[in-house]
mmCIF file of C-alpha atoms in Angstrom:
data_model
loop_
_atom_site.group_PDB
_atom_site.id
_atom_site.type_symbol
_atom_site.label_atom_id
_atom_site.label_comp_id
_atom_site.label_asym_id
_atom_site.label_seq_id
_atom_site.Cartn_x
_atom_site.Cartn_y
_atom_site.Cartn_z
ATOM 1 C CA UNK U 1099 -46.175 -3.048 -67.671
ATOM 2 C CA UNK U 1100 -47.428 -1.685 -63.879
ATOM 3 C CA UNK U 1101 -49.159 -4.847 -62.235
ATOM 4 C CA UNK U 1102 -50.949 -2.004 -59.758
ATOM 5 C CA UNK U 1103 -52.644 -0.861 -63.015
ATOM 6 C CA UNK U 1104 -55.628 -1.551 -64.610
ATOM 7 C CA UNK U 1105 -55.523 -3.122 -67.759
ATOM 8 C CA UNK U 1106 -58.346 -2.652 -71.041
ATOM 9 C CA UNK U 1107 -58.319 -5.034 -73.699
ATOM 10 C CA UNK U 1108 -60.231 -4.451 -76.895
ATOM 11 C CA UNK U 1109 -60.572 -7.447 -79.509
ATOM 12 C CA UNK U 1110 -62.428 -7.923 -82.891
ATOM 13 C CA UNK U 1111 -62.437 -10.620 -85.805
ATOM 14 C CA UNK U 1112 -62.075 -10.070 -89.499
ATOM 15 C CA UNK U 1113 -62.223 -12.668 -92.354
ATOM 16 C CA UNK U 1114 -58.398 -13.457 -93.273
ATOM 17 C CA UNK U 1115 -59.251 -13.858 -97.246
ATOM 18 C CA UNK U 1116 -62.256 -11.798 -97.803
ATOM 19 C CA UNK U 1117 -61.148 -8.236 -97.947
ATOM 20 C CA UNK U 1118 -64.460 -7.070 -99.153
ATOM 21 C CA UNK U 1119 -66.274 -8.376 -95.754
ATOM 22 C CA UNK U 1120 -65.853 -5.948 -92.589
ATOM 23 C CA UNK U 1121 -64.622 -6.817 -89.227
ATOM 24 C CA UNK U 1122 -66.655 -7.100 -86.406
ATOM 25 C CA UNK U 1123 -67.279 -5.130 -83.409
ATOM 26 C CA UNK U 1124 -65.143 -4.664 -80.561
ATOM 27 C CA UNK U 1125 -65.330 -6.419 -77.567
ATOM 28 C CA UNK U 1126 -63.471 -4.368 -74.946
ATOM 29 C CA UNK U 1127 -62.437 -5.925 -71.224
ATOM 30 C CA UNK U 1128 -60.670 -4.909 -68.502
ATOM 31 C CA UNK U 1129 -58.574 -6.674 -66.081
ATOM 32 C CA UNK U 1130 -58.351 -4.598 -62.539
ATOM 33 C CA UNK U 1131 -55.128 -5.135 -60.180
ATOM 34 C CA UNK U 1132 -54.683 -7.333 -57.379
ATOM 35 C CA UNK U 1133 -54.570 -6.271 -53.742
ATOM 36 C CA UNK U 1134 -55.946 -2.559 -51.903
ATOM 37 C CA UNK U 1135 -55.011 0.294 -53.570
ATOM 38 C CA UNK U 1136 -52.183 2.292 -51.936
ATOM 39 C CA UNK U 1137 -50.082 -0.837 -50.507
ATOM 40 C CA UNK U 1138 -47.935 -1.203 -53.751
ATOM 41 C CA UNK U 1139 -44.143 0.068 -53.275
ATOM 42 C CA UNK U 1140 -43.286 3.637 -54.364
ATOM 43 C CA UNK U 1141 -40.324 5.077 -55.418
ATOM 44 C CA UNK U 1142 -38.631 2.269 -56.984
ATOM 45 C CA UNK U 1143 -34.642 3.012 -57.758
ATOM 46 C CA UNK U 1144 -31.980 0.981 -58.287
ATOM 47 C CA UNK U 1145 -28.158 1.464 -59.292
ATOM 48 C CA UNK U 1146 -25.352 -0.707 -60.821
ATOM 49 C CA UNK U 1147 -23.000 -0.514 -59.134
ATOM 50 C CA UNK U 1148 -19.521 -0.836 -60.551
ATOM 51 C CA UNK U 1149 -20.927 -3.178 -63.463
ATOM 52 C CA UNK U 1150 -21.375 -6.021 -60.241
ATOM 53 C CA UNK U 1151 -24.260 -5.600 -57.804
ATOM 54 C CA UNK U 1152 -27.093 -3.749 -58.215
ATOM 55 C CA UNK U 1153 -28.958 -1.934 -55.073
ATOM 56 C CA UNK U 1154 -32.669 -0.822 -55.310
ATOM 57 C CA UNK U 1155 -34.669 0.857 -52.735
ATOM 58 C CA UNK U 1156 -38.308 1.103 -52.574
ATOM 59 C CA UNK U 1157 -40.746 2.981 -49.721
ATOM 60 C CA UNK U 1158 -43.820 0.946 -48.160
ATOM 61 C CA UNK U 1159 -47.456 2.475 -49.632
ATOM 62 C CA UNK U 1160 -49.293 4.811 -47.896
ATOM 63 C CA UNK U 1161 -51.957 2.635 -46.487
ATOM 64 C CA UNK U 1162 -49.724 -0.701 -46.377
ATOM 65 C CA UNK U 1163 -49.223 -1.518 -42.481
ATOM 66 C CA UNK U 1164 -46.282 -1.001 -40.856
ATOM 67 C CA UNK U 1165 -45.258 -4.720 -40.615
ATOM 68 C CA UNK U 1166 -45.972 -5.505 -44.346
ATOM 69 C CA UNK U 1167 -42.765 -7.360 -45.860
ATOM 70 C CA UNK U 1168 -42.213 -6.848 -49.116
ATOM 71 C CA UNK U 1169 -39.942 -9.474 -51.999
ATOM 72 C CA UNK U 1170 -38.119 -8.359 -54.928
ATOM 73 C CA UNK U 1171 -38.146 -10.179 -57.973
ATOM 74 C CA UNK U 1172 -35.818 -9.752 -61.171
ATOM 75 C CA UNK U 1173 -35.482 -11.206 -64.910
ATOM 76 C CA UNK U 1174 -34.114 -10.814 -68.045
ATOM 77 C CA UNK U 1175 -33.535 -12.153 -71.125
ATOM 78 C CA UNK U 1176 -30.973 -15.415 -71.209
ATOM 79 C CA UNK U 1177 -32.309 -15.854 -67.565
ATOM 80 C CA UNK U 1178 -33.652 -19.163 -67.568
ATOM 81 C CA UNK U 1179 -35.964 -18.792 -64.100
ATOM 82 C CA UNK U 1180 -36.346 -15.609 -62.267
ATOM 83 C CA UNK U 1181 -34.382 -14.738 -59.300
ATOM 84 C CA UNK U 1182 -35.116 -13.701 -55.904
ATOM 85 C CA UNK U 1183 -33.186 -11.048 -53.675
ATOM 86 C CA UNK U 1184 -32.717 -12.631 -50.590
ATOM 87 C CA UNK U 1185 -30.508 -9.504 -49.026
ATOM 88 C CA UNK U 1186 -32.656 -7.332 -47.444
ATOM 89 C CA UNK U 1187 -32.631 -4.318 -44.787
ATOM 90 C CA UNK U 1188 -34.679 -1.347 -43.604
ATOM 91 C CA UNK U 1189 -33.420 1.998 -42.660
ATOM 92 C CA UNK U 1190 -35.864 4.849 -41.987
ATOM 93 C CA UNK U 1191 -38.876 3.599 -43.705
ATOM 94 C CA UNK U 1192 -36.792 2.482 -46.602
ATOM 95 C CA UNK U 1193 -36.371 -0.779 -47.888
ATOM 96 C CA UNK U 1194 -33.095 -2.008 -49.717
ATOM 97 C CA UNK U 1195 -32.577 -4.793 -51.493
ATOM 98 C CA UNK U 1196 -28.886 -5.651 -52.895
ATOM 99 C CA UNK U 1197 -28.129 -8.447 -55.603
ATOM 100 C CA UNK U 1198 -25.428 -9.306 -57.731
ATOM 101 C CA UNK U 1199 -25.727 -8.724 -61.551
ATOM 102 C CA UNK U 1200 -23.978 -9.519 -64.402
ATOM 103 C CA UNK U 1201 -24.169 -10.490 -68.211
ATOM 104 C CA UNK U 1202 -22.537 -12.854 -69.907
ATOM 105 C CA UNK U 1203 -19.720 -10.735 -71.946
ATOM 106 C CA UNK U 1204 -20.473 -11.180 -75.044
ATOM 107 C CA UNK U 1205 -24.048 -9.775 -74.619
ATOM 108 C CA UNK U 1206 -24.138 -6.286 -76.397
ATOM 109 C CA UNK U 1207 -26.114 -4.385 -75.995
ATOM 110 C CA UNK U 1208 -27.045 -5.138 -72.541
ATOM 111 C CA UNK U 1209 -30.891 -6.989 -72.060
ATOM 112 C CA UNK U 1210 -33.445 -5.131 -70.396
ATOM 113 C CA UNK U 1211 -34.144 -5.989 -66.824
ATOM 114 C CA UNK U 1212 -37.407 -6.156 -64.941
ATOM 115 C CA UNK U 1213 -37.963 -5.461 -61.540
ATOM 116 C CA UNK U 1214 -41.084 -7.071 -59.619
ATOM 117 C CA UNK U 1215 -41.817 -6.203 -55.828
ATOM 118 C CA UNK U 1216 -45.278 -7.933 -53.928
ATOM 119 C CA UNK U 1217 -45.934 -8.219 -50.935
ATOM 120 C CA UNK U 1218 -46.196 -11.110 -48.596
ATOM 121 C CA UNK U 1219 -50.699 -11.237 -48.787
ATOM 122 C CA UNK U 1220 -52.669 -10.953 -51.617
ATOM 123 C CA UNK U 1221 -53.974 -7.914 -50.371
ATOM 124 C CA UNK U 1222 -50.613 -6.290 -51.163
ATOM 125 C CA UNK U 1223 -50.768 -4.636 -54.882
ATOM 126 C CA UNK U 1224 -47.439 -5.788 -56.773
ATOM 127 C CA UNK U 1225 -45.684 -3.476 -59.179
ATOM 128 C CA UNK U 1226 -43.431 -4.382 -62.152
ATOM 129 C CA UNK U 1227 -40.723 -2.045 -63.364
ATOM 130 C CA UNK U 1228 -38.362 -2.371 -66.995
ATOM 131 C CA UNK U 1229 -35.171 -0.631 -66.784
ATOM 132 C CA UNK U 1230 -31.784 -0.444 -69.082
ATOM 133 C CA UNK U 1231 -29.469 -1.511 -67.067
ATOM 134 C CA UNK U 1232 -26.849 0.745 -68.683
ATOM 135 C CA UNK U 1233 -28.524 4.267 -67.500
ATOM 136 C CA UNK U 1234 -27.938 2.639 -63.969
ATOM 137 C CA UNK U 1235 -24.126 2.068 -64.096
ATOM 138 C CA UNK U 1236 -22.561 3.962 -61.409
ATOM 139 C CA UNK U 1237 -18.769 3.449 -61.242
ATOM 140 C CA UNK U 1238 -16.852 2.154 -58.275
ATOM 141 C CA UNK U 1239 -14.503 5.227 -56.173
ATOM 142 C CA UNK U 1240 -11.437 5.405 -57.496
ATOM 143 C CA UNK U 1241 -8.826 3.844 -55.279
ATOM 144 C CA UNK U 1242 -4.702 4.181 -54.242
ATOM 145 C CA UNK U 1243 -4.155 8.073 -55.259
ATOM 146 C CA UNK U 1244 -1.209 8.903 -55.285
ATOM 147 C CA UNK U 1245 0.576 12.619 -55.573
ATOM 148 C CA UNK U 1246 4.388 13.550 -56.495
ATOM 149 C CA UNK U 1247 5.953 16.468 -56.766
ATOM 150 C CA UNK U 1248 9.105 17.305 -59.636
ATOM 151 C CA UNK U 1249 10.220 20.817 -59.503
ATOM 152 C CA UNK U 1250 7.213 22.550 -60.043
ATOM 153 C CA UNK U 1251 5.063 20.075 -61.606
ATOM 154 C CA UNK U 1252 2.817 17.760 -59.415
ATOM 155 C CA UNK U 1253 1.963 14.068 -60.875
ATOM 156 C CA UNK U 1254 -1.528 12.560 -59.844
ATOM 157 C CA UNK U 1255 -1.903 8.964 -60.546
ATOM 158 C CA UNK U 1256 -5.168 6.090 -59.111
ATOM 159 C CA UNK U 1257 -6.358 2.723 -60.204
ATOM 160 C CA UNK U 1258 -8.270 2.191 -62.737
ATOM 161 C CA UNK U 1259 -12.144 -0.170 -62.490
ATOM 162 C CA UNK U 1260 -11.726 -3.879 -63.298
ATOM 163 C CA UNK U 1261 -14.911 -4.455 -64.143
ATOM 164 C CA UNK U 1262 -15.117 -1.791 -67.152
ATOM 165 C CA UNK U 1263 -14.046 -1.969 -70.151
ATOM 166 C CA UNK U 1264 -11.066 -0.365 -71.556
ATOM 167 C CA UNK U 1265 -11.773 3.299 -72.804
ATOM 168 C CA UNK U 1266 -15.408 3.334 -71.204
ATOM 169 C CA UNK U 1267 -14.505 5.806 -68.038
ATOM 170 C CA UNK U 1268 -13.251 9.419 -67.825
ATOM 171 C CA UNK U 1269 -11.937 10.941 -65.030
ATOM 172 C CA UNK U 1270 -12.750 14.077 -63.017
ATOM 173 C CA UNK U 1271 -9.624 16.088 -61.015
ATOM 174 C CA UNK U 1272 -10.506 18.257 -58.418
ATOM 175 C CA UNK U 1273 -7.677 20.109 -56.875
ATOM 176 C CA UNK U 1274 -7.081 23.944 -54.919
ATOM 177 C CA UNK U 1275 -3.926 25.085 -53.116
ATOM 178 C CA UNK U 1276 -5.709 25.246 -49.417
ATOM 179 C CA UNK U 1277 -8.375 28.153 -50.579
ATOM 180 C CA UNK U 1278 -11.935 26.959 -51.608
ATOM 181 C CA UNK U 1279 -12.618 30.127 -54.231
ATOM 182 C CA UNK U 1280 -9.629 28.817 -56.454
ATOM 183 C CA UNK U 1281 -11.068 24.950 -57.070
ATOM 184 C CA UNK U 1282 -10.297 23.993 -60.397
ATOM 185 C CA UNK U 1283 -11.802 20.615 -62.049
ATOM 186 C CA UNK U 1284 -9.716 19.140 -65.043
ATOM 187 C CA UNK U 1285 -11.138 15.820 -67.404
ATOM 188 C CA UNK U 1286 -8.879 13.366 -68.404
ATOM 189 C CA UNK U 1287 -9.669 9.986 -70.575
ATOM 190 C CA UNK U 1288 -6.448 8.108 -68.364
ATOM 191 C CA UNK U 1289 -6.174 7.204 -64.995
ATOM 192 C CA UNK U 1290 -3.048 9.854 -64.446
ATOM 193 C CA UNK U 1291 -2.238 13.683 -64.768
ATOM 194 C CA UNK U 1292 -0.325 16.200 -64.284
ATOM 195 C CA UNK U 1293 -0.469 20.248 -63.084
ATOM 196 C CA UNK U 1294 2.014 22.219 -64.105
ATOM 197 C CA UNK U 1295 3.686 25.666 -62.704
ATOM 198 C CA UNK U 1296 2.396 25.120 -58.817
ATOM 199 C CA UNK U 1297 3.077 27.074 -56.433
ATOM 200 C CA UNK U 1298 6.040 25.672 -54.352
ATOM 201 C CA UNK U 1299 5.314 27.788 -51.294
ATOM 202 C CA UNK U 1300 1.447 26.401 -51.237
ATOM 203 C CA UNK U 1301 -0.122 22.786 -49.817
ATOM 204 C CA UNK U 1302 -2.634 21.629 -52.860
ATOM 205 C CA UNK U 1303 -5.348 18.807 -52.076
ATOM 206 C CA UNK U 1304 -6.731 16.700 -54.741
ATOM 207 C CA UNK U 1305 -9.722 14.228 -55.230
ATOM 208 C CA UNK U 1306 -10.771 12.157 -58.123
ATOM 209 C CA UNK U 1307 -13.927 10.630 -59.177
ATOM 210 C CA UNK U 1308 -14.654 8.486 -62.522
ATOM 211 C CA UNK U 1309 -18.159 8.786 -64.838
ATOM 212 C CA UNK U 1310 -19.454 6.547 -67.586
ATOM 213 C CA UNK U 1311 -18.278 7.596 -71.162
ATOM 214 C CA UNK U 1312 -21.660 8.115 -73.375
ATOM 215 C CA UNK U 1313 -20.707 5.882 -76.107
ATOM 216 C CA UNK U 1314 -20.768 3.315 -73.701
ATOM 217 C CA UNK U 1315 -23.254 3.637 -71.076
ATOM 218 C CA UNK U 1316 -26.099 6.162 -70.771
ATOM 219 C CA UNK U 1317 -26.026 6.472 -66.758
ATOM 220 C CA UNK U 1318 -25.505 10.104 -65.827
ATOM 221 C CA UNK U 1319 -24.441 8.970 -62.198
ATOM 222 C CA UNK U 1320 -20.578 9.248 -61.178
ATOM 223 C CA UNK U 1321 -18.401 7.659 -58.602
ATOM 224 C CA UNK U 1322 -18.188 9.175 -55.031
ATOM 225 C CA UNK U 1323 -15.447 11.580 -54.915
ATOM 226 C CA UNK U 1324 -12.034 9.599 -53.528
ATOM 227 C CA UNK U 1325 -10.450 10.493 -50.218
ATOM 228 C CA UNK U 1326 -8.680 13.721 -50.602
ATOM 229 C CA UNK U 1327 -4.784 13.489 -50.735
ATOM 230 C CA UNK U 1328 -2.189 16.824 -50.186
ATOM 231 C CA UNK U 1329 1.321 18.068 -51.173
ATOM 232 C CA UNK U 1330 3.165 20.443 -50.485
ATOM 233 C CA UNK U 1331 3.498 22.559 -47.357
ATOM 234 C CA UNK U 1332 1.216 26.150 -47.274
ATOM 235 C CA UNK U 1333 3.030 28.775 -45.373
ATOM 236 C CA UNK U 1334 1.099 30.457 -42.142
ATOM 237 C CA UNK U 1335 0.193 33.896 -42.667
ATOM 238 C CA UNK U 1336 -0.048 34.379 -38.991
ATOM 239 C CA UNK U 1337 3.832 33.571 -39.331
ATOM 240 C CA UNK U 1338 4.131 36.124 -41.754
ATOM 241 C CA UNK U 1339 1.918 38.542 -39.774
ATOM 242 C CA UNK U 1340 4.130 38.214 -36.345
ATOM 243 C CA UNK U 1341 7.196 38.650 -38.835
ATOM 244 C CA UNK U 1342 6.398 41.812 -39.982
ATOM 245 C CA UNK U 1343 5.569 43.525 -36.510
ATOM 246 C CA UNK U 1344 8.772 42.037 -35.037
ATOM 247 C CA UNK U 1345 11.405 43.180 -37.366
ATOM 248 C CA UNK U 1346 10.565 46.547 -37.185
ATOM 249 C CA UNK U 1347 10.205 46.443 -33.569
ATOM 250 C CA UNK U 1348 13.395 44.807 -32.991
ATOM 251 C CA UNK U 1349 15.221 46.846 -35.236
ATOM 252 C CA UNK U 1350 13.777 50.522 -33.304
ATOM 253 C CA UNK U 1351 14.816 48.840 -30.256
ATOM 254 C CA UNK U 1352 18.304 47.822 -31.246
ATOM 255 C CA UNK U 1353 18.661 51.605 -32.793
ATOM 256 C CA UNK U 1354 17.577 53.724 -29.336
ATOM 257 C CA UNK U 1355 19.674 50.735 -27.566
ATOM 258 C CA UNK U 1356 22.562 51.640 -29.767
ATOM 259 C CA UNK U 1357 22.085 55.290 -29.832
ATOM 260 C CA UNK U 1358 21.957 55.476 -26.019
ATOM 261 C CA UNK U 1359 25.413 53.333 -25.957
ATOM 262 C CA UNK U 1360 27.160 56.174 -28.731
ATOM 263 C CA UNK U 1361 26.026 58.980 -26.148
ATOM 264 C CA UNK U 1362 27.925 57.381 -23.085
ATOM 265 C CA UNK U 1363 30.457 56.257 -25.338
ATOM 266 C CA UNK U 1364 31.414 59.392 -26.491
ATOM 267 C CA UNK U 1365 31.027 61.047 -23.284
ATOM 268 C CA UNK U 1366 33.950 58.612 -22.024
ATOM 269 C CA UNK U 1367 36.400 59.133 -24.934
ATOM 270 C CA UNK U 1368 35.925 63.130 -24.847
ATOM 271 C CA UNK U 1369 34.228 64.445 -21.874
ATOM 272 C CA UNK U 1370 33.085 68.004 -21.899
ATOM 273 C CA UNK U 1371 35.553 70.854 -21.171
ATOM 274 C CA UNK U 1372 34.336 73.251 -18.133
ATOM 275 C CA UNK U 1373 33.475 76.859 -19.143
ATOM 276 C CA UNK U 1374 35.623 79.419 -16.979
ATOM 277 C CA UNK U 1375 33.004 81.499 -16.560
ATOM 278 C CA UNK U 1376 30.944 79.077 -14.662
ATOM 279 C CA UNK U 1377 34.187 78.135 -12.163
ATOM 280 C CA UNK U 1378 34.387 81.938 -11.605
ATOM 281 C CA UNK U 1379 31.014 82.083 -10.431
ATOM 282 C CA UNK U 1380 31.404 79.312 -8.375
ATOM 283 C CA UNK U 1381 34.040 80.469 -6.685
ATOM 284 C CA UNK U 1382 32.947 83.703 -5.719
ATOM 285 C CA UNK U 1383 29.942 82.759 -4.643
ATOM 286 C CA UNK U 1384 31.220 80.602 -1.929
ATOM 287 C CA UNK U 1385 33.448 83.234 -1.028
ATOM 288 C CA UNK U 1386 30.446 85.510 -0.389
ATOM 289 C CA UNK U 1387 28.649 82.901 1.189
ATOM 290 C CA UNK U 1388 31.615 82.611 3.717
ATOM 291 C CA UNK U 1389 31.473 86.224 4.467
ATOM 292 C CA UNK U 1390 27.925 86.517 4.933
ATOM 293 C CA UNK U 1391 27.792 83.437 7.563
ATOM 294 C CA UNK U 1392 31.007 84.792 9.645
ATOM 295 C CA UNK U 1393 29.294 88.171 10.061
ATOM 296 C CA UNK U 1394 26.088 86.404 11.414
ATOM 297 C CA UNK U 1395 27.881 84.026 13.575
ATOM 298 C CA UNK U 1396 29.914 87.585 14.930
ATOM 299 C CA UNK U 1397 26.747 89.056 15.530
ATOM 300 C CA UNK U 1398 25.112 85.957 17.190
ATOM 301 C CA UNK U 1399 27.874 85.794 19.692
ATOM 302 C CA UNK U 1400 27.895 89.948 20.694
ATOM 303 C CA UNK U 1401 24.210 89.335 21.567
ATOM 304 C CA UNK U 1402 25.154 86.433 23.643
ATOM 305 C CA UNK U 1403 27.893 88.324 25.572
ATOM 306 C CA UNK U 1404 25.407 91.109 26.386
ATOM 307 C CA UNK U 1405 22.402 89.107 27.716
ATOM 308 C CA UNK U 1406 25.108 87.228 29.539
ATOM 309 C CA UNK U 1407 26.904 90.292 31.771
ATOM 310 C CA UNK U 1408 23.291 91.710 32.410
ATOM 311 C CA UNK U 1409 22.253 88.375 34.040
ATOM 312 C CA UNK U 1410 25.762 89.345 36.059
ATOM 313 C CA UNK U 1411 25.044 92.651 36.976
ATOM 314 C CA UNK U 1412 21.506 91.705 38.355
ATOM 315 C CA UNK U 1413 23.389 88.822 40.693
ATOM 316 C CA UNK U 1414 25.544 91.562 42.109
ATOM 317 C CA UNK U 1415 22.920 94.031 42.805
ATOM 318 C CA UNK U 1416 20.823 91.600 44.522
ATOM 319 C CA UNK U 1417 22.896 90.264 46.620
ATOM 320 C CA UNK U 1418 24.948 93.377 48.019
ATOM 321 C CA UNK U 1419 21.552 94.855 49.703
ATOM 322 C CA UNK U 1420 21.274 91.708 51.848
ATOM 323 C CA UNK U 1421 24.637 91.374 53.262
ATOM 324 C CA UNK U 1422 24.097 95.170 55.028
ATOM 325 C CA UNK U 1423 21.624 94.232 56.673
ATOM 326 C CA UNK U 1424 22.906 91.605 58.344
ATOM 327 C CA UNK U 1425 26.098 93.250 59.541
ATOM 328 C CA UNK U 1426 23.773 96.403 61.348
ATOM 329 C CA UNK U 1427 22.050 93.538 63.343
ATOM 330 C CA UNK U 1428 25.967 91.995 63.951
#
């Protein structure tokens, strides 16, 4: 039953042992909420968490002021008094409110609880909310995963809940060896598994989160995924990549390297053998050479001697003119 609602009542009277006389009229009433309308919460949800504390989160009303405080209220049946949440906190508007719950074990199946929020004035409208507690059960993240590897089978193993009871939880198994496309998810009823024929040459990562069994609860929420855990080492491809230009390079280097070192090699051990015909020439043709310069040079110094006795001549004859002269005046 919403308190922010307004109630009609109808009621009539009929004689108890006369079935021949009729009833009376109706007499109809309603009973309107308390407070201005728009200041009730909105958006009321709460989870179980882990079967011990339940969280529930509520936003303010659209025309409730921004310093309105709101108190949460819950009940059930085998509750002697209602409780009040005392732990509250506001984050972006929103208001949580976190409590522990629990019921007594042998309680089966679980009571239904209600939820009532008001404000802190009457002009706050209050609402009142029923839930089964067992569509709210979220399960706590499963803890201590651990991964082994035995030839080429990997073991997965985590904790199992204290709080649930046995044979109430399954288990979800995420795992991929380093690429994103090959995920694979795998169900298990135990808190353990195991994947065989992996890849030894590949680094898998694996996560594990537990939901509700539906015999049990009727919650559709699951744990939080666990912290991811890896085997295994995945071998670089950029490793690869630089392997398969260097080889070949190396190896054409090494071959011209050893090629060039056959040629001189061979060279030493048998050197070539002169052709004949090529020494002939040679010699010849620095014999004709030889011949060629002497008969220049032979030439070169006839022309020499001949400029050099008429430069002789022309001292004589100039000088014997003079010298007559001189001897007619004597």
């Amino acid at each position: 039953m919403f308190l922010n609602e307004e109630m009609r009542f109808k009621v009539r009277s009929e004689c108890k042992y006369d079935n021949a006389s009729k009833p009376s009229r109706w007499v109809e009433t309603s009973l309107l909420p308390k407070g201005i309308p728009g200041t009730a919460a909105v958006d009321l949800s709460c989870v179980w968490h882990n079967l011990e504390y339940m969280v529930c989160r509520w936003r303010p009303g659209e025309n409730a002021s921004s310093d309105t405080n709101y108190t949460l209220f819950y009940w059930f049946d085998g509750l002697k008094n209602h409780k009040k949440c005392n732990n509250y906190s506001m984050h972006q508007g929103i208001f949580v409110c976190i409590f522990n719950l629990s019921f007594p074990k042998v309680t089966n199946p679980y009571p239904t609880i209600r939820i009532l929020i008001r404000g802190d004035s009457e002009e706050i409208r209050p609402v009142c909310a029923s839930e089964n507690p067992t569509t709210l059960v979220k399960p706590a993240t499963p803890r201590q995963v651990t991964l082994s590897k035995i030839n080429d089978e990997i073991y997965v193993e985590w904790s199992e809940s204290d709080t649930f009871p046995e044979n109430c939880l399954f288990y979800e198994v995420e795992y991929h060896n380093g690429d994103l496309d090959t995920t694979q998810i795998i169900k298990v009823e135990n808190n353990y598994t195991s994947i065989p024929s992996v890849d030894p040459n590949s680094r898998y990562i694996f996560k594990v989160r537990a939901k509700p069994k539906p015999e049990c609860y009727s919650s559709k929420l699951c744990s939080d995924w666990s912290e991811e855990k890896s085997i295994g080492e995945k071998t670089d491809s950029t490793f690869h990549f630089v392997l398969i230009i260097i080889i070949p390079l190396t190896v054409a280097v090494s071959t011209i390297i050893l090629l060039v070192y056959l040629k001189r090699l061979k060279i030493l051990i048998l050197p070539p053998i002169p052709d004949p015909r090529e020494i002939l020439k040679r010699m010849f043709g620095e014999q004709n050479e030889d011949s060629q310069s002497c008969a220049r040079d032979d030439s070169v110094h006839a022309y020499d001697r001949l400029i050099k006795e008429e430069e002789i001549n022309s001292l004589i004859l100039t000088e014997t003119p003079e010298r007559t002269n001189s001897e007619k005046e004597n």
